[in-house]
Short mmCIF file of C-alpha atoms and ligand atoms in Angstrom, two decimals:
data_model
loop_
_atom_site.label_atom_id
_atom_site.label_comp_id
_atom_site.label_asym_id
_atom_site.label_seq_id
_atom_site.Cartn_x
_atom_site.Cartn_y
_atom_site.Cartn_z
CA MET A 627 -25.33 -5.11 7.12
CA LYS A 628 -21.98 -5.85 5.45
CA HIS A 629 -18.72 -4.71 6.90
CA CYS A 630 -15.40 -3.69 5.32
CA LEU A 631 -12.96 -6.60 5.39
CA LEU A 632 -10.15 -4.34 6.56
CA CYS A 633 -11.56 -1.71 8.94
CA SER A 634 -14.95 -3.29 9.79
CA SER A 635 -16.85 -0.08 9.04
CA GLN A 636 -20.37 -0.58 7.69
CA LEU A 637 -20.75 -0.81 3.93
CA LYS A 638 -23.64 0.43 1.85
CA GLU A 639 -25.48 -2.41 0.18
CA MET A 640 -24.53 -2.55 -3.49
CA LEU A 641 -26.74 -5.35 -4.76
CA THR A 642 -26.96 -5.54 -8.54
CA PHE A 643 -30.25 -6.49 -10.19
CA SER A 644 -29.14 -10.06 -10.83
CA GLN A 645 -28.00 -10.45 -7.23
CA PHE A 646 -31.31 -9.07 -6.08
CA PHE A 647 -33.42 -11.37 -8.24
CA LEU A 648 -31.27 -14.48 -7.98
CA LEU A 649 -30.64 -13.87 -4.29
CA LYS A 650 -26.92 -14.26 -4.87
CA PRO A 651 -24.99 -13.04 -1.88
CA GLU A 652 -22.81 -10.00 -2.42
CA LYS A 653 -19.09 -10.81 -2.28
CA PRO A 654 -17.17 -9.54 0.74
CA ARG A 655 -15.27 -6.34 -0.06
CA ILE A 656 -13.61 -3.26 1.43
CA CYS A 657 -14.77 0.32 1.92
CA SER A 658 -13.66 3.12 -0.38
CA SER A 659 -11.44 4.80 2.19
CA CYS A 660 -9.50 1.54 2.76
CA PHE A 661 -9.26 1.08 -1.00
CA GLU A 662 -7.74 4.57 -1.33
CA ASN A 663 -4.80 3.49 0.82
CA PHE A 664 -3.71 1.20 -1.99
CA GLU A 665 -1.84 2.91 -4.77
CA GLN A 666 -2.80 1.77 -8.25
CA ILE A 667 -0.02 1.75 -10.79
CA THR A 668 -0.50 4.69 -13.13
CA ASP A 669 0.88 5.33 -16.61
CA GLN A 670 4.26 6.43 -15.32
CA HIS A 671 5.99 3.07 -14.94
CA CYS A 672 8.67 0.82 -16.41
CA PRO A 673 7.26 -0.53 -19.68
CA ARG A 674 8.49 -4.04 -18.89
CA CYS A 675 7.73 -4.66 -15.22
CA CYS A 676 5.31 -1.89 -14.14
CA ARG A 677 7.72 -0.49 -11.54
CA LYS A 678 6.36 2.95 -10.75
CA GLY A 679 8.31 6.15 -11.25
CA SER A 680 9.99 6.49 -14.59
CA ALA A 681 8.69 5.49 -18.01
CA GLU A 682 12.22 4.26 -18.84
CA ILE A 683 13.26 0.62 -18.57
CA CYS A 684 14.20 0.16 -14.90
CA SER A 685 17.51 -1.13 -13.53
CA ASP A 686 16.00 -4.52 -12.58
CA CYS A 687 14.77 -5.05 -16.13
CA GLN A 688 18.11 -3.92 -17.55
CA SER A 689 19.90 -6.56 -15.45
CA TRP A 690 17.50 -9.24 -16.62
CA SER A 691 17.99 -8.15 -20.20
CA ARG A 692 21.82 -8.24 -19.93
CA GLU A 693 21.55 -11.82 -18.75
CA GLY A 694 19.35 -12.77 -21.65
CA TYR A 695 15.98 -12.88 -19.88
CA GLN A 696 12.87 -11.13 -21.08
CA VAL A 697 10.46 -9.40 -18.74
CA GLN A 698 6.82 -8.79 -19.73
CA HIS A 699 5.15 -8.12 -16.43
CA PHE A 700 1.85 -6.53 -15.49
CA SER A 701 0.80 -5.41 -12.04
CA CYS A 702 -2.05 -3.66 -10.24
CA PHE A 703 -0.65 -1.79 -7.23
CA THR A 704 2.62 -0.49 -5.80
CA TYR A 705 3.93 -2.34 -2.77
CA ASN A 706 3.27 0.46 -0.27
CA GLN A 707 2.62 0.24 3.48
CA ALA A 708 -1.09 -0.55 3.08
CA MET A 709 -0.15 -3.41 0.75
CA LYS A 710 2.48 -4.70 3.20
CA ASP A 711 -0.11 -4.64 5.98
CA TYR A 712 -2.60 -6.41 3.75
CA PHE A 713 -0.24 -9.24 2.85
CA SER A 714 0.89 -9.62 6.43
CA GLN A 715 -2.70 -10.07 7.59
CA TYR A 716 -3.67 -12.28 4.66
CA LYS A 717 -0.60 -14.49 4.35
CA PHE A 718 1.03 -14.55 7.72
CA GLN A 719 -1.95 -14.20 10.00
CA GLY A 720 -3.90 -16.38 7.60
CA ASP A 721 -7.01 -14.22 7.28
CA TYR A 722 -8.41 -16.14 4.30
CA LEU A 723 -11.41 -13.84 3.87
CA LEU A 724 -8.99 -11.19 2.61
CA ARG A 725 -8.74 -13.09 -0.68
CA PHE A 726 -11.75 -11.01 -1.76
CA VAL A 727 -10.12 -7.59 -1.23
CA PHE A 728 -8.77 -7.15 -4.79
CA GLY A 729 -11.37 -9.26 -6.57
CA GLU A 730 -12.79 -6.46 -8.69
CA THR A 731 -9.43 -4.91 -9.62
CA VAL A 732 -7.87 -8.22 -10.58
CA ARG A 733 -10.92 -9.24 -12.60
CA GLU A 734 -10.82 -5.93 -14.50
CA LYS A 735 -7.08 -6.13 -15.22
CA MET A 736 -7.22 -9.74 -16.31
CA ARG A 737 -9.78 -8.95 -19.00
CA ALA A 738 -6.86 -7.84 -21.17
CA PHE A 739 -5.43 -11.37 -21.22
CA LYS A 740 -8.14 -13.41 -22.87
CA GLY A 741 -6.60 -16.41 -24.58
CA TYR A 742 -3.94 -16.85 -21.91
CA LEU A 743 -4.21 -19.65 -19.39
CA ALA A 744 -3.84 -18.24 -15.86
CA VAL A 745 -1.33 -20.27 -13.85
CA PRO A 746 -0.75 -19.37 -10.20
CA VAL A 747 2.78 -19.59 -8.81
CA PRO A 748 2.62 -22.52 -6.39
CA VAL A 749 3.80 -22.59 -2.79
CA SER A 750 5.87 -25.48 -1.46
CA PRO A 751 4.01 -28.34 0.28
CA GLU A 752 5.58 -27.23 3.59
CA LYS A 753 4.25 -23.69 3.21
CA PHE A 754 0.88 -24.97 2.11
CA LEU A 755 0.60 -27.14 5.21
CA HIS A 756 1.64 -24.28 7.42
CA ARG A 757 -0.59 -21.61 5.83
CA GLY A 758 -3.45 -23.82 4.78
CA PHE A 759 -3.88 -22.11 1.40
CA ASN A 760 -2.04 -20.75 -1.60
CA GLN A 761 -2.46 -16.97 -1.40
CA VAL A 762 -2.42 -16.53 -5.18
CA GLU A 763 -5.11 -19.15 -5.80
CA GLY A 764 -7.14 -17.47 -3.06
CA ILE A 765 -6.99 -14.11 -4.84
CA LEU A 766 -7.93 -15.69 -8.18
CA ASP A 767 -10.82 -17.52 -6.52
CA GLY A 768 -11.89 -14.26 -4.86
CA ALA A 769 -11.84 -12.59 -8.29
CA GLY A 770 -13.73 -15.47 -9.93
CA ILE A 771 -10.93 -16.14 -12.44
CA ALA A 772 -10.44 -19.64 -13.82
CA TYR A 773 -6.90 -21.00 -13.53
CA LYS A 774 -4.97 -24.22 -13.75
CA ASN A 775 -2.35 -25.53 -11.35
CA ILE A 776 0.32 -26.95 -13.58
CA LEU A 777 3.40 -26.15 -11.53
CA GLU A 778 4.75 -27.48 -8.29
CA LYS A 779 7.35 -26.04 -5.99
CA ARG A 780 9.88 -27.54 -3.63
CA ASP A 781 11.83 -25.70 -0.97
CA THR A 782 15.41 -24.91 -1.93
CA VAL A 783 18.37 -24.09 0.24
CA ALA A 784 19.70 -20.61 -0.44
CA GLN A 785 23.04 -20.76 -2.22
CA SER A 786 25.42 -17.93 -2.90
CA SER A 787 27.04 -18.77 -6.20
CA LYS A 788 28.87 -16.36 -8.47
CA ASN A 789 26.38 -14.75 -10.78
CA ARG A 790 22.68 -14.32 -11.22
CA GLU A 791 22.45 -16.86 -14.04
CA GLU A 792 24.16 -19.59 -12.00
CA ARG A 793 21.97 -18.70 -9.07
CA LEU A 794 18.88 -19.01 -11.21
CA GLN A 795 19.91 -22.47 -12.36
CA THR A 796 20.80 -23.70 -8.90
CA GLN A 797 17.73 -22.14 -7.37
CA GLN A 798 15.25 -23.67 -9.76
CA CYS A 799 12.49 -24.76 -7.41
CA PHE A 800 9.65 -25.27 -9.89
CA SER A 801 8.67 -28.23 -11.99
CA ILE A 802 5.72 -29.07 -14.19
CA LYS A 803 3.27 -31.60 -12.78
CA GLU A 804 2.98 -34.89 -14.61
CA ASP A 805 0.67 -35.35 -17.60
CA GLN A 806 -0.05 -31.69 -18.21
CA HIS A 807 -1.29 -30.44 -21.53
CA LEU A 808 0.46 -27.12 -21.98
CA PRO A 809 -1.24 -24.35 -23.95
CA GLU A 810 0.70 -21.96 -26.21
CA LYS A 811 -0.01 -18.90 -24.07
CA ILE A 812 0.24 -18.64 -20.30
CA ILE A 813 -0.01 -15.78 -17.84
CA LEU A 814 1.80 -16.61 -14.61
CA ILE A 815 0.29 -15.01 -11.52
CA ASP A 816 2.11 -14.15 -8.31
CA ASP A 817 1.22 -12.00 -5.32
CA ILE A 818 4.23 -9.65 -5.13
CA TYR A 819 6.92 -8.87 -7.69
CA THR A 820 10.14 -7.76 -6.04
CA THR A 821 13.23 -8.74 -8.04
CA GLY A 822 11.22 -10.83 -10.47
CA LYS A 823 13.28 -13.92 -9.70
CA THR A 824 10.40 -16.20 -8.69
CA LEU A 825 8.42 -15.47 -11.83
CA GLN A 826 11.54 -15.76 -14.00
CA LEU A 827 12.24 -19.23 -12.57
CA ALA A 828 8.68 -20.39 -13.21
CA LYS A 829 8.79 -18.88 -16.69
CA GLN A 830 12.02 -20.69 -17.59
CA ILE A 831 10.51 -24.09 -16.77
CA LEU A 832 7.52 -23.40 -19.01
CA LEU A 833 9.66 -22.03 -21.85
CA GLU A 834 11.85 -25.12 -21.73
CA ALA A 835 8.69 -27.23 -21.95
CA GLY A 836 7.72 -25.47 -25.17
CA VAL A 837 5.16 -22.84 -24.12
CA LYS A 838 5.41 -20.11 -26.78
CA GLU A 839 4.29 -16.99 -24.99
CA ILE A 840 4.48 -16.30 -21.26
CA LEU A 841 3.40 -13.11 -19.55
CA THR A 842 3.61 -12.49 -15.83
CA PHE A 843 1.23 -10.69 -13.48
CA SER A 844 1.22 -9.71 -9.83
CA ILE A 845 -1.07 -7.91 -7.44
CA ALA A 846 1.75 -5.69 -6.22
CA ARG A 847 5.02 -4.43 -7.68
ZN1 ZN B 2172 -12.48 -0.07 5.39
ZN1 ZN B 2173 11.29 -2.80 -15.07
#
């Protein structure tokens, strides 16, 4: 008998025909009442970054726009308490099995981006050593989505310079790995979108390297 990854309650078997005949094991998943605690982003959201609430362009996106940065972000869920608890158990307590929790949702959403290379936002080598995995790669693996690691990240010291643009330049922590063939279209994937700064930094590096079209995507916004 399978158990929910989050609350350990028993799950009904949901073997598909191919799983039954090919004896493929069913992927770990969560029960429907745990899933209901996550809030999917509905139609009422900022058209640029998926922030829930108003269908107008949100204040974050307006700031980015004033500074000359474009936002084209897609997301699955709002960052509510259930999502906070999930990421705390997955990332900070290192429960690697939880990479499967959003497999189905992420796979469904990513269908819209055929033709884009999925590129996970990297973690710094220090974080990787400490955590043992990159949480974004884990989620993509759990969803069965192909991706390519073309970026690397170093830790930066927080600096408080005058404006957001200067901060972005001084805080650039991403670089492109050596000898990468860059496609024309990339979708950058992160776990949580808060101010959008991380994804904007990663996007800038790729734009400077000549990538024509870059979208961004996160599990939570
Ligand atoms: Zn459950
Ligand atoms: Zn927005």
